[in-house]
Each structure stands twice: as structure tokens, then as C-alpha cells.
Amino acid sequence: MTYITIQNETLLVPKQPTIPFIAGDGIGPEIWEASQAVIDAAVAKAYQGEKTIQWREVLAGEKAFKETGAWLPKETLAAITEAKVALKGPLTTPIGGGIRSLNVALRQDLDLFACVRPVRYFTGVPSPLKEPEKTDMVIFRENTEDVYAGIEFEKDSPEVNQLIQMLQEQFAVKKIRFPKTSAIGIKPISKEGSQRLVGAAIDYALANDRSTVTLVHKGNIMKFTEGGFKKWGYELAESAYAQQTFTMHNYHTLVAEKGQAVADQALADAKVAGKIIINDVIADNMLQQILLYPEKYDVIATCNLNGDYISDALAAQVGGIGIAPGANINYQTGHAIFEATHGTAPDIAGQGKANPCSLLLSASMMLAYLGWTKAAQLIESAIEEALTAKKVTADFAHSMTDATEVSTGEFGQLLTDIITAQ
Ligand code: NAD
């Protein structure tokens, strides 16, 4: 087995890398089977046999539980840790106290701090928008902090009683409206956590010719946590990326100190010089902005909870979860898990109705992450061609006129044929 390694935050990818995959539960095996053939065909076409992926199945979810008694066996985590990059189908969330969501466990154990979700429109996909093609954004959602850190205390628990008492007595907090019946959650947002996420978003924008990075936050209300995210994000851009970016924080400082005309000129010069513009938008406004003016936004960097809402809202704008790809990445260690963003869809499992595009587009992101961009593009263009020809799985066929419905397997075969013929 040959493994991907990392040196100075640069991935070193052998020609035959071993890549673990988790087929997943529910519709997972169907979409995996359809997708694997397409991915292999794209790599073969792009590199004529010079590069291939050595797939290695690792277990998680129901299949793992049935075969090993563990939902997330240690061997799975060890294999992904060693191989750095993995592809994953959807997993059933085990029900029962004390068991972490498997997705959360993988993200936490590998410190996959950036949840990356590209959102673009494919011609022909049913969308609620009049002009869905204007939506083309990449969301960088912070994945390890915020109210999702899992620091919560139940109403009436000794911990919550102690915490409320401490807040009232030692910090003179008077704002807990119902102290006797409150549960409490904690929202940690750090400078390190914010800056590594914003840095990843700026790096992505630089590498992919994007023009803006928008910091999305609720700093108007949560001044120290989300306000900190915005402040540290701007600070990072103005220090580590001073040559490549121009911030709206800088713009407003210029307006105050030198007047509007000077600031406008500096912004215009930065655009001409091809600098990335770093701006910020308040989260609730952002949910309006992405609907009303999607063309104004490009790369988004945001805290965990905001990112969760914005990702799903944006996915719905361009065709929903069946086609939304995603990845969880630690750019410093190189660890990355590329995954279908939908769940196990038990209502359609085993019926050949599932759309494999979310997993396939995640695989395309994975190939791009490895630097195998030609293969990545082949997958995207094959999907584009199939959707334009209106040959689609059941989820899209229902809401498209004159569509030909094909099964999951037939859709995969169609894409393989398109790639092979290119
Ligand atoms: P779901 O995403 O599985 O299904 C929601 C709806 O979308 C269903 O009607 C389903 O048929 C449809 N759908 C989903 N993926 C589709 C696809 N590829 N093609 C066509 N239609 C698709 O969400 P749910 O029903 O809330 O969750 C089911 C299970 O999945 C739960 O155990 C949940 O915890 C788990 N889940 C896992 C992940 C993950 O592994 N990343 C994400 C979400 C939910």
C-alpha cells in the first residue's frame, strides 16, 4: 500500500495512493457501487493508467456494528489516519445515550476543522430560484468550536446548578431569565480556531481564482465570540495575506481617516490588482443575501452554527441534498474525509432510486484536493452532460419535464460511458 503524505502543508500524492472508503448505510452501498466505477473511469481516462486509486474498504456504521460490535472500529480510524484521505457514504446515527454521531466522532478525532461545501448550479436541475445559475459559492464552515463543541448541561443536573450559581455569585450574571429551569450550552470561539478556518478560505480563494471571501457572523449580538471571529479574520488577512487581499475593515478605516474618495480608489486599485476582497456580513442578513443577490458572494467563511444553516439553505437553492457535495479537512495535517452530505435515505434504500451525485461530486472534490484536477473535471462534466440530457434519477425525474428516469446503477453507467467517450 502506498500512502499520501504531507510536507510543509503540501500533500505528496503517489501514483497509486491507497484511499479508504466507507460505503455507508441505507442507500450508501448503491451510490458507492455506482460511483466507484465512475471515479475509476475518470482517473483511467485522465491519466491513461499512469495513476490509479487503490481502494480499501473500512467499516463504520451499521455494517461495522454487525461485523465487529463497534459503530466506529479503531481500525477504521487508524486506516484513515494513515491514509490521510478517505471517501465516505452516509451513516446511520446510532440511537442511544452516550454514542456520538459517527460523523462528529470522525471530525473530532481527526480535528477536521474545515467543513467545505461548494454550491453551484448544474443546468437542468430543478430549483426554486428563477436564476439558480447565479449561485456559485464555496462555504468554509468552522467544524470544531461554537455551540457544537458539545459542552452542554441538562436542566436540573448538578453541573448546571453549580454553573448557574457560579455565574450569579462570582460573575454577577443577572441575565439568566429562568435560572431554576435552565439548561446551559457553552460557545467557545477561539482566535486560533477562527484564523485557521479563515486562512483556509483565503488559501482556497487564491488557489481557485475567487474574488471575495465573506466572513459571516453574528458579532453585532455575540461581540466576543462571533465578533472575535470577524476581528481575528480581518487581522489574519491584514497580516499574513497583506499582499494578496484588501479588507473592508481597511476600507472603513480609510474612509474615517482619509475620506470616501481615497478609500474608493484603494478598493478599485485592489480589484484591478486582482487582490481578494475580504468583507463581512451578519448571518441573518446573509440568509437574505444568498437568495436575493447570490452573484455577489463567492467564498464564505463562517462559524459552525451559521455554517450549518447556510449550507443547507444554499444546497436547496441549487437542487437539494441529493447533489450537494462536502468535505471535512484539516489543511495542516492533510487529513480529509470527502462525503455525501445527505443521510442514509431509508425510505428509498435498495430501490435503485438514489441519486449518487452528492457522493460523486465529493469524489470530484477529493480528486481536486489530490491535485488530480483533470479527473475531477471529467466527473463534473459527465454529470453536467447527463443532467442536460435530462437522464436523471427518481428524485429529479419527478420535478423535471420530459425527463428520462434511470436507476442509480444506470445513471452511473451513463456517466462512465460519457467519460470513456470523451
Ligand atoms: P436523509 O438525508 O437520509 O433523507 C431526507 C430525504 O432526502 C429523504 O426523503 C430521502 O429519500 C432523500 N434523499 C437523501 N439522499 C438522497 C439521494 N442521494 N437521492 C435521492 N433522495 C435522497 O435524512 P434523514 O431521513 O433525516 O436521516 C436518515 C438517517 O441518516 C438518520 O440515521 C440520520 O442520522 C442519518 N444522517 C446521516 C448523515 C451523514 O452520514 N452525513 C447526514 C444526515 C443524516
GROMACS .gro file of C-alpha atoms and ligand atoms in nm:
model
  466
    1MET     CA    1   0.000   0.000   0.000
    2THR     CA    2   0.129   0.347  -0.082
    3TYR     CA    3   0.011   0.640   0.120
    4ILE     CA    4  -0.041   1.010   0.075
    5THR     CA    5   0.193   1.210   0.299
    6ILE     CA    6   0.234   1.579   0.378
    7GLN     CA    7   0.534   1.810   0.392
    8ASN     CA    8   0.508   2.177   0.487
    9GLU     CA    9   0.130   2.163   0.437
   10THR     CA   10   0.176   2.027   0.082
   11LEU     CA   11   0.030   1.687   0.000
   12LEU     CA   12   0.262   1.436  -0.161
   13VAL     CA   13   0.043   1.201  -0.363
   14PRO     CA   14   0.186   0.876  -0.500
   15LYS     CA   15   0.063   0.749  -0.838
   16GLN     CA   16  -0.126   0.460  -0.675
   17PRO     CA   17  -0.248   0.604  -0.343
   18THR     CA   18  -0.440   0.380  -0.104
   19ILE     CA   19  -0.770   0.550  -0.027
   20PRO     CA   20  -1.005   0.404   0.234
   21PHE     CA   21  -1.378   0.420   0.165
   22ILE     CA   22  -1.682   0.372   0.383
   23ALA     CA   23  -1.972   0.263   0.162
   24GLY     CA   24  -2.221   0.365   0.430
   25ASP     CA   25  -2.568   0.253   0.537
   26GLY     CA   26  -2.909   0.267   0.369
   27ILE     CA   27  -2.856   0.390   0.012
   28GLY     CA   28  -2.479   0.402   0.079
   29PRO     CA   29  -2.384   0.070  -0.091
   30GLU     CA   30  -2.591   0.155  -0.404
   31ILE     CA   31  -2.445   0.500  -0.453
   32TRP     CA   32  -2.098   0.374  -0.367
   33GLU     CA   33  -2.113   0.095  -0.626
   34ALA     CA   34  -2.236   0.334  -0.895
   35SER     CA   35  -1.977   0.597  -0.802
   36GLN     CA   36  -1.666   0.382  -0.774
   37ALA     CA   37  -1.688   0.276  -1.139
   38VAL     CA   38  -1.729   0.641  -1.246
   39ILE     CA   39  -1.432   0.760  -1.038
   40ASP     CA   40  -1.208   0.482  -1.169
   41ALA     CA   41  -1.316   0.558  -1.527
   42ALA     CA   42  -1.235   0.928  -1.481
   43VAL     CA   43  -0.888   0.854  -1.339
   44ALA     CA   44  -0.818   0.600  -1.616
   45LYS     CA   45  -0.930   0.842  -1.886
   46ALA     CA   46  -0.735   1.135  -1.744
   47TYR     CA   47  -0.408   0.953  -1.679
   48GLN     CA   48  -0.420   0.653  -1.917
   49GLY     CA   49  -0.328   0.402  -1.647
   50GLU     CA   50  -0.039   0.607  -1.508
   51LYS     CA   51  -0.242   0.681  -1.195
   52THR     CA   52  -0.496   0.461  -1.016
   53ILE     CA   53  -0.667   0.459  -0.680
   54GLN     CA   54  -0.615   0.156  -0.457
   55TRP     CA   55  -0.949   0.147  -0.279
   56ARG     CA   56  -0.957  -0.008   0.067
   57GLU     CA   57  -1.290  -0.070   0.235
   58VAL     CA   58  -1.308   0.027   0.602
   59LEU     CA   59  -1.610  -0.021   0.823
   60ALA     CA   60  -1.830   0.224   1.010
   61GLY     CA   61  -2.199   0.245   1.093
   62GLU     CA   62  -2.444  -0.046   1.088
   63LYS     CA   63  -2.221  -0.274   0.881
   64ALA     CA   64  -1.936  -0.222   1.127
   65PHE     CA   65  -2.166  -0.282   1.423
   66LYS     CA   66  -2.296  -0.608   1.276
   67GLU     CA   67  -1.950  -0.736   1.185
   68THR     CA   68  -1.741  -0.610   1.477
   69GLY     CA   69  -1.976  -0.491   1.752
   70ALA     CA   70  -1.839  -0.134   1.722
   71TRP     CA   71  -2.002   0.152   1.531
   72LEU     CA   72  -1.665   0.308   1.458
   73PRO     CA   73  -1.393   0.042   1.493
   74LYS     CA   74  -1.047   0.160   1.598
   75GLU     CA   75  -0.905   0.002   1.280
   76THR     CA   76  -1.116   0.239   1.068
   77LEU     CA   77  -0.983   0.546   1.238
   78ALA     CA   78  -0.627   0.408   1.219
   79ALA     CA   79  -0.662   0.334   0.845
   80ILE     CA   80  -0.790   0.685   0.769
   81THR     CA   81  -0.525   0.843   0.991
   82GLU     CA   82  -0.256   0.654   0.798
   83ALA     CA   83  -0.400   0.712   0.451
   84LYS     CA   84  -0.487   1.083   0.521
   85VAL     CA   85  -0.774   1.097   0.271
   86ALA     CA   86  -1.098   0.896   0.268
   87LEU     CA   87  -1.432   0.890   0.088
   88LYS     CA   88  -1.748   0.817   0.279
   89GLY     CA   89  -2.115   0.741   0.219
   90PRO     CA   90  -2.392   0.826   0.466
   91LEU     CA   91  -2.401   0.661   0.808
   92THR     CA   92  -2.695   0.585   1.035
   93THR     CA   93  -2.668   0.784   1.355
   94PRO     CA   94  -2.678   0.525   1.634
   95ILE     CA   95  -2.964   0.585   1.875
   96GLY     CA   96  -2.891   0.564   2.245
   97GLY     CA   97  -2.731   0.767   2.520
   98GLY     CA   98  -2.358   0.817   2.516
   99ILE     CA   99  -2.298   0.730   2.150
  100ARG     CA  100  -2.156   1.018   1.948
  101SER     CA  101  -2.274   1.072   1.593
  102LEU     CA  102  -2.018   0.886   1.381
  103ASN     CA  103  -1.967   1.189   1.161
  104VAL     CA  104  -1.898   1.408   1.463
  105ALA     CA  105  -1.662   1.143   1.603
  106LEU     CA  106  -1.458   1.133   1.280
  107ARG     CA  107  -1.442   1.512   1.262
  108GLN     CA  108  -1.336   1.547   1.625
  109ASP     CA  109  -1.085   1.261   1.632
  110LEU     CA  110  -0.904   1.385   1.320
  111ASP     CA  111  -0.956   1.755   1.406
  112LEU     CA  112  -1.110   1.817   1.062
  113PHE     CA  113  -1.161   2.186   1.126
  114ALA     CA  114  -1.296   2.300   0.790
  115CYS     CA  115  -1.626   2.175   0.656
  116VAL     CA  116  -1.607   2.269   0.288
  117ARG     CA  117  -1.924   2.279   0.079
  118PRO     CA  118  -1.912   2.403  -0.281
  119VAL     CA  119  -2.257   2.508  -0.404
  120ARG     CA  120  -2.306   2.554  -0.776
  121TYR     CA  121  -2.588   2.501  -1.019
  122PHE     CA  122  -2.598   2.226  -1.281
  123THR     CA  123  -2.814   2.309  -1.582
  124GLY     CA  124  -3.143   2.125  -1.580
  125VAL     CA  125  -3.160   2.053  -1.206
  126PRO     CA  126  -3.498   2.152  -1.055
  127SER     CA  127  -3.451   2.463  -0.840
  128PRO     CA  128  -3.691   2.701  -0.660
  129LEU     CA  129  -3.494   3.003  -0.791
  130LYS     CA  130  -3.562   3.198  -1.112
  131GLU     CA  131  -3.190   3.226  -1.189
  132PRO     CA  132  -3.019   2.945  -0.998
  133GLU     CA  133  -2.710   2.968  -1.220
  134LYS     CA  134  -2.614   3.286  -1.029
  135THR     CA  135  -2.535   3.074  -0.722
  136ASP     CA  136  -2.170   2.966  -0.718
  137MET     CA  137  -2.020   2.971  -0.370
  138VAL     CA  138  -1.790   2.766  -0.152
  139ILE     CA  139  -1.869   2.758   0.218
  140PHE     CA  140  -1.593   2.712   0.477
  141ARG     CA  141  -1.771   2.624   0.800
  142GLU     CA  142  -1.566   2.602   1.119
  143ASN     CA  143  -1.614   2.245   1.237
  144THR     CA  144  -1.475   2.214   1.589
  145GLU     CA  145  -1.599   2.505   1.802
  146ASP     CA  146  -1.911   2.708   1.875
  147VAL     CA  147  -2.224   2.572   2.043
  148TYR     CA  148  -2.150   2.247   1.856
  149ALA     CA  149  -1.845   2.178   2.075
  150GLY     CA  150  -2.073   1.952   2.279
  151ILE     CA  151  -2.041   2.141   2.609
  152GLU     CA  152  -2.400   2.133   2.733
  153PHE     CA  153  -2.554   2.073   3.071
  154GLU     CA  154  -2.904   1.940   3.127
  155LYS     CA  155  -3.171   2.123   3.325
  156ASP     CA  156  -3.168   2.020   3.695
  157SER     CA  157  -2.829   1.847   3.664
  158PRO     CA  158  -2.577   1.912   3.945
  159GLU     CA  159  -2.345   2.063   3.681
  160VAL     CA  160  -2.599   2.316   3.558
  161ASN     CA  161  -2.697   2.414   3.911
  162GLN     CA  162  -2.332   2.468   4.002
  163LEU     CA  163  -2.264   2.660   3.682
  164ILE     CA  164  -2.562   2.892   3.726
  165GLN     CA  165  -2.472   2.952   4.088
  166MET     CA  166  -2.112   3.035   3.990
  167LEU     CA  167  -2.227   3.273   3.716
  168GLN     CA  168  -2.462   3.451   3.952
  169GLU     CA  169  -2.234   3.468   4.254
  170GLN     CA  170  -1.886   3.506   4.102
  171PHE     CA  171  -1.964   3.689   3.778
  172ALA     CA  172  -2.273   3.885   3.895
  173VAL     CA  173  -2.469   3.750   3.599
  174LYS     CA  174  -2.831   3.859   3.625
  175LYS     CA  175  -2.942   3.778   3.274
  176ILE     CA  176  -3.038   3.413   3.308
  177ARG     CA  177  -3.409   3.463   3.274
  178PHE     CA  178  -3.525   3.136   3.440
  179PRO     CA  179  -3.229   3.011   3.647
  180LYS     CA  180  -3.420   2.728   3.813
  181THR     CA  181  -3.527   2.566   3.487
  182SER     CA  182  -3.241   2.644   3.250
  183ALA     CA  183  -3.016   2.411   3.058
  184ILE     CA  184  -2.684   2.569   2.959
  185GLY     CA  185  -2.469   2.536   2.648
  186ILE     CA  186  -2.123   2.688   2.606
  187LYS     CA  187  -1.999   2.861   2.292
  188PRO     CA  188  -1.620   2.857   2.264
  189ILE     CA  189  -1.479   3.053   1.968
  190SER     CA  190  -1.101   3.098   1.967
  191LYS     CA  191  -0.856   3.315   1.778
  192GLU     CA  192  -0.659   3.005   1.663
  193GLY     CA  193  -0.972   2.821   1.555
  194SER     CA  194  -1.109   3.123   1.367
  195GLN     CA  195  -0.782   3.208   1.197
  196ARG     CA  196  -0.703   2.857   1.073
  197LEU     CA  197  -1.050   2.844   0.916
  198VAL     CA  198  -1.035   3.192   0.761
  199GLY     CA  199  -0.681   3.117   0.639
  200ALA     CA  200  -0.806   2.800   0.467
  201ALA     CA  201  -1.083   3.001   0.298
  202ILE     CA  202  -0.837   3.266   0.175
  203ASP     CA  203  -0.594   2.998   0.052
  204TYR     CA  204  -0.879   2.834  -0.138
  205ALA     CA  205  -0.983   3.167  -0.291
  206LEU     CA  206  -0.624   3.234  -0.402
  207ALA     CA  207  -0.576   2.887  -0.550
  208ASN     CA  208  -0.908   2.890  -0.734
  209ASP     CA  209  -0.926   3.245  -0.874
  210ARG     CA  210  -1.209   3.353  -0.649
  211SER     CA  211  -1.259   3.724  -0.594
  212THR     CA  212  -1.405   3.763  -0.244
  213VAL     CA  213  -1.407   3.596   0.096
  214THR     CA  214  -1.704   3.691   0.312
  215LEU     CA  215  -1.682   3.648   0.690
  216VAL     CA  216  -2.033   3.562   0.811
  217HIS     CA  217  -2.100   3.620   1.182
  218LYS     CA  218  -2.342   3.746   1.447
  219GLY     CA  219  -2.084   3.978   1.600
  220ASN     CA  220  -2.346   4.252   1.646
  221ILE     CA  221  -2.502   4.041   1.924
  222MET     CA  222  -2.228   3.799   2.032
  223LYS     CA  223  -1.948   4.054   2.042
  224PHE     CA  224  -1.666   3.848   2.191
  225THR     CA  225  -1.731   3.512   2.021
  226GLU     CA  226  -1.865   3.583   1.672
  227GLY     CA  227  -1.737   3.942   1.688
  228GLY     CA  228  -1.398   3.785   1.768
  229PHE     CA  229  -1.429   3.558   1.464
  230LYS     CA  230  -1.474   3.862   1.240
  231LYS     CA  231  -1.197   4.066   1.408
  232TRP     CA  232  -0.942   3.781   1.400
  233GLY     CA  233  -1.036   3.700   1.043
  234TYR     CA  234  -0.965   4.057   0.932
  235GLU     CA  235  -0.645   4.064   1.140
  236LEU     CA  236  -0.519   3.749   0.969
  237ALA     CA  237  -0.594   3.886   0.622
  238GLU     CA  238  -0.418   4.214   0.703
  239SER     CA  239  -0.108   4.041   0.842
  240ALA     CA  240  -0.046   3.702   0.676
  241TYR     CA  241  -0.218   3.793   0.346
  242ALA     CA  242  -0.143   4.166   0.328
  243GLN     CA  243  -0.008   4.143  -0.029
  244GLN     CA  244  -0.291   3.927  -0.168
  245THR     CA  245  -0.601   4.075  -0.003
  246PHE     CA  246  -0.781   4.403   0.065
  247THR     CA  247  -1.019   4.409   0.360
  248MET     CA  248  -1.335   4.611   0.405
  249HIS     CA  249  -1.208   4.677   0.758
  250ASN     CA  250  -0.917   4.855   0.593
  251TYR     CA  251  -1.163   5.033   0.360
  252HIS     CA  252  -1.370   5.169   0.652
  253THR     CA  253  -1.055   5.281   0.832
  254LEU     CA  254  -0.952   5.472   0.518
  255VAL     CA  255  -1.298   5.633   0.492
  256ALA     CA  256  -1.270   5.754   0.853
  257GLU     CA  257  -0.910   5.874   0.825
  258LYS     CA  258  -0.872   5.992   0.464
  259GLY     CA  259  -1.221   6.023   0.324
  260GLN     CA  260  -1.451   5.832   0.091
  261ALA     CA  261  -1.267   5.910  -0.234
  262VAL     CA  262  -0.933   5.772  -0.110
  263ALA     CA  263  -1.100   5.458   0.024
  264ASP     CA  264  -1.293   5.402  -0.301
  265GLN     CA  265  -0.974   5.443  -0.502
  266ALA     CA  266  -0.787   5.195  -0.280
  267LEU     CA  267  -1.068   4.941  -0.324
  268ALA     CA  268  -1.074   4.993  -0.702
  269ASP     CA  269  -0.693   4.957  -0.719
  270ALA     CA  270  -0.708   4.635  -0.516
  271LYS     CA  271  -0.965   4.490  -0.758
  272VAL     CA  272  -0.755   4.586  -1.061
  273ALA     CA  273  -0.451   4.426  -0.895
  274GLY     CA  274  -0.654   4.103  -0.859
  275LYS     CA  275  -0.649   4.114  -0.479
  276ILE     CA  276  -0.908   3.912  -0.291
  277ILE     CA  277  -1.161   4.137  -0.122
  278ILE     CA  278  -1.237   4.031   0.236
  279ASN     CA  279  -1.572   4.159   0.360
  280ASP     CA  280  -1.822   4.058   0.627
  281VAL     CA  281  -2.196   4.013   0.652
  282ILE     CA  282  -2.418   3.949   0.954
  283ALA     CA  283  -2.554   3.593   0.946
  284ASP     CA  284  -2.927   3.669   0.934
  285ASN     CA  285  -2.874   3.921   0.655
  286MET     CA  286  -2.664   3.659   0.475
  287LEU     CA  287  -2.964   3.426   0.454
  288GLN     CA  288  -3.143   3.703   0.263
  289GLN     CA  289  -2.840   3.793   0.056
  290ILE     CA  290  -2.785   3.441  -0.078
  291LEU     CA  291  -3.144   3.437  -0.204
  292LEU     CA  292  -3.161   3.794  -0.337
  293TYR     CA  293  -2.806   3.859  -0.464
  294PRO     CA  294  -2.623   3.525  -0.485
  295GLU     CA  295  -2.393   3.657  -0.759
  296LYS     CA  296  -2.229   3.891  -0.503
  297TYR     CA  297  -2.087   3.603  -0.297
  298ASP     CA  298  -1.802   3.371  -0.365
  299VAL     CA  299  -1.613   3.209  -0.076
  300ILE     CA  300  -1.780   3.220   0.265
  301ALA     CA  301  -1.601   3.167   0.597
  302THR     CA  302  -1.823   3.124   0.898
  303CYS     CA  303  -1.869   2.980   1.247
  304ASN     CA  304  -2.013   2.633   1.299
  305LEU     CA  305  -2.385   2.701   1.362
  306ASN     CA  306  -2.421   2.972   1.096
  307GLY     CA  307  -2.243   2.744   0.851
  308ASP     CA  308  -2.484   2.461   0.921
  309TYR     CA  309  -2.787   2.677   0.832
  310ILE     CA  310  -2.627   2.849   0.534
  311SER     CA  311  -2.503   2.520   0.382
  312ASP     CA  312  -2.847   2.364   0.376
  313ALA     CA  313  -3.020   2.683   0.256
  314LEU     CA  314  -2.772   2.717  -0.029
  315ALA     CA  315  -2.794   2.347  -0.120
  316ALA     CA  316  -3.172   2.383  -0.150
  317GLN     CA  317  -3.127   2.679  -0.388
  318VAL     CA  318  -2.943   2.467  -0.641
  319GLY     CA  319  -3.124   2.135  -0.622
  320GLY     CA  320  -3.106   1.996  -0.272
  321ILE     CA  321  -2.910   1.739  -0.080
  322GLY     CA  322  -2.904   1.470  -0.350
  323ILE     CA  323  -2.645   1.677  -0.536
  324ALA     CA  324  -2.461   1.869  -0.262
  325PRO     CA  325  -2.101   1.754  -0.204
  326GLY     CA  326  -1.889   1.813   0.104
  327ALA     CA  327  -1.558   1.756   0.275
  328ASN     CA  328  -1.414   1.786   0.623
  329ILE     CA  329  -1.049   1.884   0.607
  330ASN     CA  330  -0.753   1.965   0.828
  331TYR     CA  331  -0.522   2.150   0.589
  332GLN     CA  332  -0.236   2.140   0.840
  333THR     CA  333  -0.221   1.760   0.883
  334GLY     CA  334  -0.367   1.686   0.538
  335HIS     CA  335  -0.644   1.466   0.682
  336ALA     CA  336  -0.961   1.494   0.481
  337ILE     CA  337  -1.285   1.299   0.456
  338PHE     CA  338  -1.496   1.365   0.148
  339GLU     CA  339  -1.859   1.269   0.199
  340ALA     CA  340  -2.210   1.262   0.066
  341THR     CA  341  -2.391   1.533   0.261
  342HIS     CA  342  -2.728   1.360   0.274
  343GLY     CA  343  -2.832   1.083   0.513
  344THR     CA  344  -2.899   0.714   0.455
  345ALA     CA  345  -3.244   0.777   0.297
  346PRO     CA  346  -3.401   0.461   0.445
  347ASP     CA  347  -3.728   0.541   0.261
  348ILE     CA  348  -3.570   0.465  -0.078
  349ALA     CA  349  -3.285   0.228   0.015
  350GLY     CA  350  -3.246  -0.079  -0.205
  351GLN     CA  351  -3.481   0.052  -0.475
  352GLY     CA  352  -3.230   0.194  -0.723
  353LYS     CA  353  -3.380   0.542  -0.675
  354ALA     CA  354  -3.091   0.715  -0.500
  355ASN     CA  355  -2.901   0.993  -0.670
  356PRO     CA  356  -2.525   0.929  -0.649
  357CYS     CA  357  -2.430   1.289  -0.744
  358SER     CA  358  -2.354   1.406  -0.390
  359LEU     CA  359  -2.101   1.125  -0.341
  360LEU     CA  360  -1.965   1.166  -0.694
  361LEU     CA  361  -1.916   1.540  -0.660
  362SER     CA  362  -1.749   1.479  -0.323
  363ALA     CA  363  -1.518   1.235  -0.503
  364SER     CA  364  -1.450   1.507  -0.759
  365MET     CA  365  -1.355   1.743  -0.473
  366MET     CA  366  -1.127   1.468  -0.341
  367LEU     CA  367  -0.952   1.431  -0.676
  368ALA     CA  368  -0.905   1.809  -0.695
  369TYR     CA  369  -0.762   1.802  -0.340
  370LEU     CA  370  -0.509   1.540  -0.456
  371GLY     CA  371  -0.418   1.766  -0.748
  372TRP     CA  372  -0.582   1.527  -0.997
  373THR     CA  373  -0.791   1.806  -1.142
  374LYS     CA  374  -0.831   1.654  -1.488
  375ALA     CA  375  -1.009   1.351  -1.344
  376ALA     CA  376  -1.215   1.578  -1.116
  377GLN     CA  377  -1.332   1.782  -1.415
  378LEU     CA  378  -1.424   1.472  -1.613
  379ILE     CA  379  -1.669   1.369  -1.340
  380GLU     CA  380  -1.825   1.716  -1.323
  381SER     CA  381  -1.862   1.750  -1.698
  382ALA     CA  382  -2.014   1.400  -1.728
  383ILE     CA  383  -2.273   1.489  -1.462
  384GLU     CA  384  -2.342   1.815  -1.646
  385GLU     CA  385  -2.394   1.627  -1.972
  386ALA     CA  386  -2.629   1.367  -1.819
  387LEU     CA  387  -2.839   1.632  -1.644
  388THR     CA  388  -2.860   1.849  -1.955
  389ALA     CA  389  -2.979   1.540  -2.146
  390LYS     CA  390  -3.242   1.503  -1.867
  391LYS     CA  391  -3.136   1.148  -1.788
  392VAL     CA  392  -3.178   1.152  -1.414
  393THR     CA  393  -3.258   0.951  -1.101
  394ALA     CA  394  -3.607   0.947  -0.946
  395ASP     CA  395  -3.558   1.250  -0.719
  396PHE     CA  396  -3.500   1.483  -1.016
  397ALA     CA  397  -3.725   1.299  -1.266
  398HIS     CA  398  -4.035   1.385  -1.059
  399SER     CA  399  -3.983   1.759  -1.091
  400MET     CA  400  -3.836   1.783  -1.445
  401THR     CA  401  -4.045   1.790  -1.760
  402ASP     CA  402  -3.957   1.538  -2.033
  403ALA     CA  403  -3.702   1.364  -1.811
  404THR     CA  404  -3.598   1.003  -1.856
  405GLU     CA  405  -3.581   0.832  -1.519
  406VAL     CA  406  -3.287   0.594  -1.477
  407SER     CA  407  -3.184   0.381  -1.181
  408THR     CA  408  -2.882   0.459  -0.964
  409GLY     CA  409  -2.679   0.191  -1.143
  410GLU     CA  410  -2.790   0.306  -1.490
  411PHE     CA  411  -2.701   0.664  -1.406
  412GLY     CA  412  -2.351   0.551  -1.301
  413GLN     CA  413  -2.313   0.351  -1.622
  414LEU     CA  414  -2.425   0.652  -1.826
  415LEU     CA  415  -2.157   0.870  -1.664
  416THR     CA  416  -1.891   0.603  -1.721
  417ASP     CA  417  -1.992   0.585  -2.089
  418ILE     CA  418  -1.978   0.965  -2.123
  419ILE     CA  419  -1.631   0.977  -1.963
  420THR     CA  420  -1.496   0.690  -2.171
  421ALA     CA  421  -1.625   0.850  -2.492
  422GLN     CA  422  -1.470   1.192  -2.416
  423NAD     P1  423  -3.183   1.180   0.465
  423NAD     O1  424  -3.088   1.276   0.402
  423NAD     O2  425  -3.141   1.039   0.473
  423NAD     O3  426  -3.321   1.186   0.384
  423NAD     C1  427  -3.401   1.302   0.368
  423NAD     C2  428  -3.482   1.292   0.240
  423NAD     O4  429  -3.396   1.311   0.127
  423NAD     C3  430  -3.547   1.156   0.218
  423NAD     O5  431  -3.673   1.174   0.157
  423NAD     C4  432  -3.455   1.083   0.124
  423NAD     O6  433  -3.518   0.987   0.044
  423NAD     C5  434  -3.399   1.198   0.040
  423NAD     N1  435  -3.262   1.172  -0.006
  423NAD     C6  436  -3.148   1.177   0.067
  423NAD     N2  437  -3.042   1.147  -0.006
  423NAD     C7  438  -3.088   1.121  -0.131
  423NAD     C8  439  -3.025   1.084  -0.253
  423NAD     N3  440  -2.892   1.066  -0.263
  423NAD     N4  441  -3.103   1.064  -0.362
  423NAD     C9  442  -3.235   1.082  -0.355
  423NAD     N5  443  -3.301   1.119  -0.244
  423NAD    C10  444  -3.228   1.137  -0.132
  423NAD     O7  445  -3.217   1.237   0.610
  423NAD     P2  446  -3.293   1.166   0.733
  423NAD     O8  447  -3.407   1.083   0.681
  423NAD     O9  448  -3.320   1.274   0.829
  423NAD    O10  449  -3.185   1.069   0.800
  423NAD    C11  450  -3.177   0.927   0.781
  423NAD    C12  451  -3.054   0.875   0.856
  423NAD    O11  452  -2.934   0.931   0.801
  423NAD    C13  453  -3.051   0.906   1.005
  423NAD    O12  454  -2.995   0.795   1.074
  423NAD    C14  455  -2.957   1.025   1.013
  423NAD    O13  456  -2.898   1.036   1.139
  423NAD    C15  457  -2.856   0.988   0.907
  423NAD     N6  458  -2.782   1.103   0.851
  423NAD    C16  459  -2.652   1.081   0.819
  423NAD    C17  460  -2.577   1.183   0.758
  423NAD    C18  461  -2.434   1.155   0.721
  423NAD    O14  462  -2.387   1.043   0.735
  423NAD     N7  463  -2.360   1.255   0.673
  423NAD    C19  464  -2.637   1.307   0.730
  423NAD    C20  465  -2.772   1.325   0.761
  423NAD    C21  466  -2.845   1.222   0.822
   0.00000   0.00000   0.00000
